[in-house]
Every structure is written in C-alpha cells, then in structure tokens.
CSV table of C-alpha atoms in Angstrom, one decimal:
chain,number,residue,atom,x,y,z
A,18,GLU,CA,110.0,73.4,144.1
A,19,ALA,CA,109.9,77.1,145.0
A,20,GLU,CA,111.4,79.6,142.4
A,21,VAL,CA,112.3,83.2,142.1
A,22,ALA,CA,109.8,85.1,140.1
A,23,GLN,CA,110.6,87.9,137.8
A,24,SER,CA,108.4,90.1,135.5
A,25,PRO,CA,108.3,91.2,132.8
A,26,ARG,CA,110.4,88.6,131.0
A,27,TYR,CA,110.9,91.0,128.2
A,28,LYS,CA,110.8,94.8,127.9
A,29,ILE,CA,111.5,97.1,124.9
A,30,THR,CA,111.6,100.8,125.7
A,31,GLU,CA,112.9,104.0,124.0
A,32,LYS,CA,115.9,105.8,125.5
A,33,SER,CA,115.0,108.4,128.1
A,34,GLN,CA,112.0,106.4,129.2
A,35,ALA,CA,111.5,104.9,132.6
A,36,VAL,CA,111.4,101.1,133.2
A,37,ALA,CA,110.7,98.9,136.3
A,38,PHE,CA,111.4,95.4,137.0
A,39,TRP,CA,109.9,93.2,139.7
A,40,CYS,CA,111.4,90.3,141.7
A,41,ASP,CA,109.6,87.8,144.1
A,42,PRO,CA,112.2,85.8,145.9
A,43,ILE,CA,111.8,82.4,147.3
A,44,SER,CA,109.8,82.4,150.5
A,45,GLY,CA,111.9,82.8,153.6
A,46,HIS,CA,115.0,84.1,151.8
A,47,ALA,CA,116.3,87.1,153.5
A,48,THR,CA,119.0,88.1,151.1
A,49,LEU,CA,118.1,89.4,147.5
A,50,TYR,CA,120.4,90.3,144.8
A,51,TRP,CA,120.0,92.2,141.5
A,52,TYR,CA,122.4,91.5,138.7
A,53,ARG,CA,123.1,92.9,135.2
A,54,GLN,CA,124.2,90.6,132.5
A,55,ILE,CA,125.4,92.1,129.3
A,56,LEU,CA,125.5,89.8,126.3
A,57,GLY,CA,128.7,87.6,126.3
A,58,GLN,CA,129.6,88.4,129.9
A,59,GLY,CA,128.9,87.0,133.3
A,60,PRO,CA,126.4,88.6,135.7
A,61,GLU,CA,127.6,91.7,137.6
A,62,LEU,CA,126.1,92.6,141.1
A,63,LEU,CA,124.2,95.8,141.1
A,64,VAL,CA,122.6,95.7,144.6
A,65,GLN,CA,122.3,93.4,147.6
A,66,PHE,CA,119.5,93.5,150.2
A,67,GLN,CA,119.4,91.8,153.6
A,68,ASP,CA,115.7,91.9,154.5
A,69,GLU,CA,114.6,95.6,153.6
A,70,SER,CA,118.1,97.1,154.0
A,71,VAL,CA,120.7,97.7,151.3
A,72,VAL,CA,123.9,95.8,152.1
A,73,ASP,CA,125.9,96.7,149.0
A,74,ASP,CA,125.0,99.1,146.1
A,75,SER,CA,128.5,100.1,145.3
A,76,GLN,CA,128.1,99.1,141.6
A,77,LEU,CA,124.6,100.6,141.2
A,78,PRO,CA,124.6,103.7,138.9
A,79,LYS,CA,122.7,105.8,141.3
A,80,ASP,CA,122.1,108.7,139.0
A,81,ARG,CA,119.6,106.7,137.1
A,82,PHE,CA,119.1,103.3,138.9
A,83,SER,CA,117.2,102.8,142.1
A,84,ALA,CA,116.2,99.6,144.0
A,85,GLU,CA,113.9,99.1,146.8
A,86,ARG,CA,112.5,96.2,149.0
A,87,LEU,CA,110.1,98.0,151.3
A,88,LYS,CA,108.7,95.1,153.2
A,89,GLY,CA,111.7,92.8,153.0
A,90,VAL,CA,110.0,90.5,150.6
A,91,ASP,CA,109.7,91.4,146.9
A,92,SER,CA,111.8,94.1,145.2
A,93,THR,CA,111.7,96.5,142.4
A,94,LEU,CA,114.6,97.8,140.3
A,95,LYS,CA,114.0,101.0,138.3
A,96,ILE,CA,115.9,102.8,135.6
A,97,GLN,CA,115.1,106.5,134.8
A,98,PRO,CA,116.0,107.5,132.2
A,99,ALA,CA,116.9,104.4,130.3
A,100,GLU,CA,120.0,104.7,128.0
A,101,LEU,CA,121.1,102.5,125.0
A,102,GLY,CA,123.9,101.0,127.1
A,103,ASP,CA,121.3,99.6,129.6
A,104,SER,CA,120.3,97.0,127.1
A,105,ALA,CA,121.0,93.7,129.1
A,106,MET,CA,119.5,90.8,131.1
A,107,TYR,CA,118.6,91.9,134.6
A,108,LEU,CA,118.6,89.0,137.0
A,109,CYS,CA,117.3,88.6,140.5
A,110,ALA,CA,118.6,86.1,142.9
A,111,SER,CA,117.7,85.1,146.5
A,112,SER,CA,119.5,83.2,149.2
A,113,ARG,CA,118.6,81.9,152.7
A,114,ASP,CA,122.3,81.4,153.9
A,115,SER,CA,124.4,83.7,151.6
A,116,MET,CA,126.0,80.5,150.4
A,117,THR,CA,123.7,79.4,147.7
A,118,GLN,CA,122.0,81.9,145.3
A,119,TYR,CA,118.9,80.9,143.3
A,120,PHE,CA,118.4,82.9,140.2
A,121,GLY,CA,115.1,83.9,138.6
A,122,PRO,CA,114.5,83.7,134.7
A,123,GLY,CA,115.6,87.4,134.2
A,124,THR,CA,114.1,90.4,132.4
A,125,ARG,CA,115.6,91.1,129.0
A,126,LEU,CA,115.7,94.8,128.3
A,127,LEU,CA,116.2,96.4,125.0
A,128,VAL,CA,116.6,100.2,124.8
A,129,LEU,CA,116.0,101.6,121.3
B,28,THR,CA,137.7,93.6,141.6
B,29,GLN,CA,138.6,89.8,141.8
B,30,LEU,CA,138.8,88.8,138.2
B,31,LEU,CA,137.9,85.2,137.1
B,32,GLU,CA,139.1,84.1,133.7
B,33,GLN,CA,137.3,81.2,131.9
B,34,SER,CA,138.7,79.3,129.1
B,35,PRO,CA,138.0,78.5,126.5
B,36,GLN,CA,135.3,81.1,125.6
B,37,PHE,CA,133.7,78.7,123.2
B,38,LEU,CA,133.8,74.9,122.8
B,39,SER,CA,132.0,72.8,120.1
B,40,ILE,CA,132.2,69.1,120.3
B,41,GLN,CA,130.5,65.9,119.1
B,42,GLU,CA,128.2,63.9,121.3
B,43,GLY,CA,130.3,61.3,123.3
B,44,GLU,CA,133.4,63.4,123.5
B,45,ASN,CA,134.9,64.7,126.7
B,46,LEU,CA,135.5,68.4,127.5
B,47,THR,CA,137.1,70.5,130.2
B,48,VAL,CA,136.4,74.1,131.1
B,49,TYR,CA,138.8,76.2,133.2
B,50,CYS,CA,138.3,79.0,135.7
B,51,ASN,CA,141.4,80.9,137.0
B,52,SER,CA,142.0,83.8,139.3
B,53,SER,CA,144.9,85.4,141.1
B,54,SER,CA,142.6,85.8,144.1
B,55,VAL,CA,141.6,83.4,146.8
B,56,PHE,CA,137.9,82.6,147.1
B,57,SER,CA,136.1,81.1,150.2
B,58,SER,CA,134.1,79.0,147.8
B,59,LEU,CA,133.5,78.6,144.0
B,60,GLN,CA,130.3,77.8,142.3
B,61,TRP,CA,129.6,76.5,138.8
B,62,TYR,CA,126.3,77.4,137.0
B,63,ARG,CA,124.8,76.5,133.7
B,64,GLN,CA,122.7,79.0,131.8
B,65,GLU,CA,120.3,78.4,128.9
B,66,PRO,CA,119.4,81.1,126.4
B,67,GLY,CA,117.0,83.6,127.8
B,68,GLU,CA,117.1,82.0,131.3
B,69,GLY,CA,118.7,82.6,134.6
B,70,PRO,CA,121.8,80.7,135.7
B,71,VAL,CA,121.2,77.3,137.5
B,72,LEU,CA,123.5,76.2,140.2
B,73,LEU,CA,125.4,73.0,139.5
B,74,VAL,CA,127.8,72.7,142.4
B,75,THR,CA,129.6,74.5,145.1
B,76,VAL,CA,133.2,73.7,146.0
B,77,VAL,CA,134.5,74.9,149.3
B,78,THR,CA,137.7,73.1,150.3
B,79,GLY,CA,141.1,73.4,148.4
B,80,GLY,CA,141.7,70.2,146.4
B,81,GLU,CA,138.0,69.2,146.6
B,82,VAL,CA,136.6,67.0,143.8
B,83,LYS,CA,132.9,66.7,143.4
B,84,LYS,CA,131.1,64.5,140.9
B,85,LEU,CA,127.6,65.0,139.6
B,86,LYS,CA,126.8,62.1,137.2
B,87,ARG,CA,129.0,62.8,134.2
B,88,LEU,CA,130.2,66.1,135.5
B,89,THR,CA,133.4,66.4,137.6
B,90,PHE,CA,134.3,69.6,139.4
B,91,GLN,CA,137.8,70.4,141.0
B,92,PHE,CA,138.8,73.2,143.2
B,93,GLY,CA,142.5,74.1,143.2
B,94,ASP,CA,144.6,73.5,146.2
B,95,ALA,CA,145.2,77.2,146.8
B,96,ARG,CA,141.4,77.9,146.1
B,97,LYS,CA,142.2,80.2,143.2
B,98,ASP,CA,141.2,78.0,140.2
B,99,SER,CA,138.7,75.4,139.3
B,100,SER,CA,137.9,73.1,136.4
B,101,LEU,CA,134.7,71.4,135.1
B,102,HIS,CA,135.1,68.1,133.2
B,103,ILE,CA,132.3,66.5,131.3
B,104,THR,CA,132.6,62.9,130.3
B,105,ALA,CA,130.7,61.6,127.2
B,106,ALA,CA,128.9,64.9,126.5
B,107,GLN,CA,125.3,64.8,125.3
B,108,PRO,CA,123.4,67.5,123.5
B,109,GLY,CA,121.5,68.3,126.7
B,110,ASP,CA,124.8,69.5,128.1
B,111,THR,CA,124.7,72.5,125.7
B,112,GLY,CA,124.7,75.8,127.5
B,113,LEU,CA,126.7,78.6,129.0
B,114,TYR,CA,128.8,77.4,131.8
B,115,LEU,CA,129.7,80.1,134.4
B,116,CYS,CA,132.1,80.0,137.4
B,117,ALA,CA,131.6,82.3,140.2
B,118,GLY,CA,133.8,82.9,143.2
B,119,ASP,CA,132.6,84.0,146.6
B,120,TYR,CA,134.9,86.8,147.7
B,121,SER,CA,133.0,88.1,150.6
B,122,TRP,CA,130.2,86.6,152.5
B,123,GLY,CA,128.1,85.5,149.6
B,124,LYS,CA,129.2,88.2,147.1
B,125,LEU,CA,129.9,86.5,143.9
B,126,GLN,CA,132.4,87.5,141.1
B,127,PHE,CA,131.4,85.7,137.9
B,128,GLY,CA,133.6,84.7,135.0
B,129,ALA,CA,132.5,85.6,131.4
B,130,GLY,CA,131.5,82.1,130.8
B,131,THR,CA,132.2,79.2,128.3
B,132,GLN,CA,129.7,78.5,125.7
B,133,VAL,CA,129.5,74.7,125.1
B,134,VAL,CA,127.8,73.3,122.0
B,135,VAL,CA,127.3,69.5,121.8
B,136,THR,CA,126.1,68.3,118.4
B,137,PRO,CA,124.5,64.8,117.9
C-alpha cells in the first residue's frame, strides 16, 4: 500500500539555525498539505499545494517559513531561523480528490 | 476559524468497557472525518461522514454525524488495548481544508 514518506523523522536543532523537512506524497496525488501539530493539540494547516502551485498559505509564518513543490511531486518545508516555539510535529499529507487526506509519519522537531 | 471542540480530553477505561467521544462545533461542515493517531506517528483515517444523520459502523466502532452536520460522535463497544490512541475529529470547511479538534486521548488497560 502506497504511503506518504517524510524525512527526517526526528530533528534537534538550536534556535536561530535553519531546518528543512522533506515530503514525498503518494504517487498521483495532486494535492499536498503541510501541518504543524503542537503537543496536546490537533494538526493546524500551514500550506496547501495543488500540483506545484500554492493554494493556501494564509497560516504560514512567512517571515521564517517557506515551502516549495517545484515539480509538483515532492515538497520541502524550511524554517529559518528556528525559534523555541517551533518545536512540534510537522506532518505532510496528500490527497487525490481533496476528500481523503493520507498523512505521513511526521517529523518531530525540537528546538533548543 | 471554525472551532471543533472534542470531549472528553482524556478517557481511561478497562478492557471490555464502552466509550463515547464527542466532537462539537457551531459551524456546518460538508463532511467530518475521524482519525486515530499513535505516539510519534501521523493520523490514520478511520472514517468520513458526509450526510446529516449518517451512521457508519467499522467493526466495534460506530460513528454518527449530527443532523445539522455540526457535531459527531464516536462510540467504541467492548474496547480493547489496541484501541488506545489519540482520536481526532476534523471538519471539512472548504474543499478539503480540514479544521481539527484537539483530540481525545483514550487509554484502554487490560
């Protein structure tokens, strides 16, 4: 069964450093989502792509966060510089029909 | 922001007991999804309910969507330790955009 792949699974960094997360969606899924999940809360949408285009990035802190999906397949989410409050689980999801989203295992980020 | 409130926040029961988790909002959703999330993993979709009043059963799990499509419940019959996890509801408020609740942590002890 096809799955959404994410790497790394865990990342520890110091504040003010740059970090990057990678996501490979299920083949054929045009829509890709990045979420942030703070401990004890549900996931919150950061950015949504349709193919290579950003559909919604209204909740993305653009002063430090950036996301790209250059060829409409895999995607990278970057934080520069990282802050203590960025510690969270970063989840990627993909969808073929916008009704069902399939989540990857996530990247757990700890900023020291 | 379309808020989804889940209750209770935490539920601890013995194996064999029944439990119900609630998801409530003042907003109408085109559909509502339930996920289960294990520690350190991403959420896994359990079910999607679309029609007001809809009831779906998945083995020992029963999902209900409110008539007004603002609330939902998840009922587990004869819970097993394997049912332990974080249960999340998520409402579709705009063409696949999901608003998640904060989740209900369920612990089933043998």
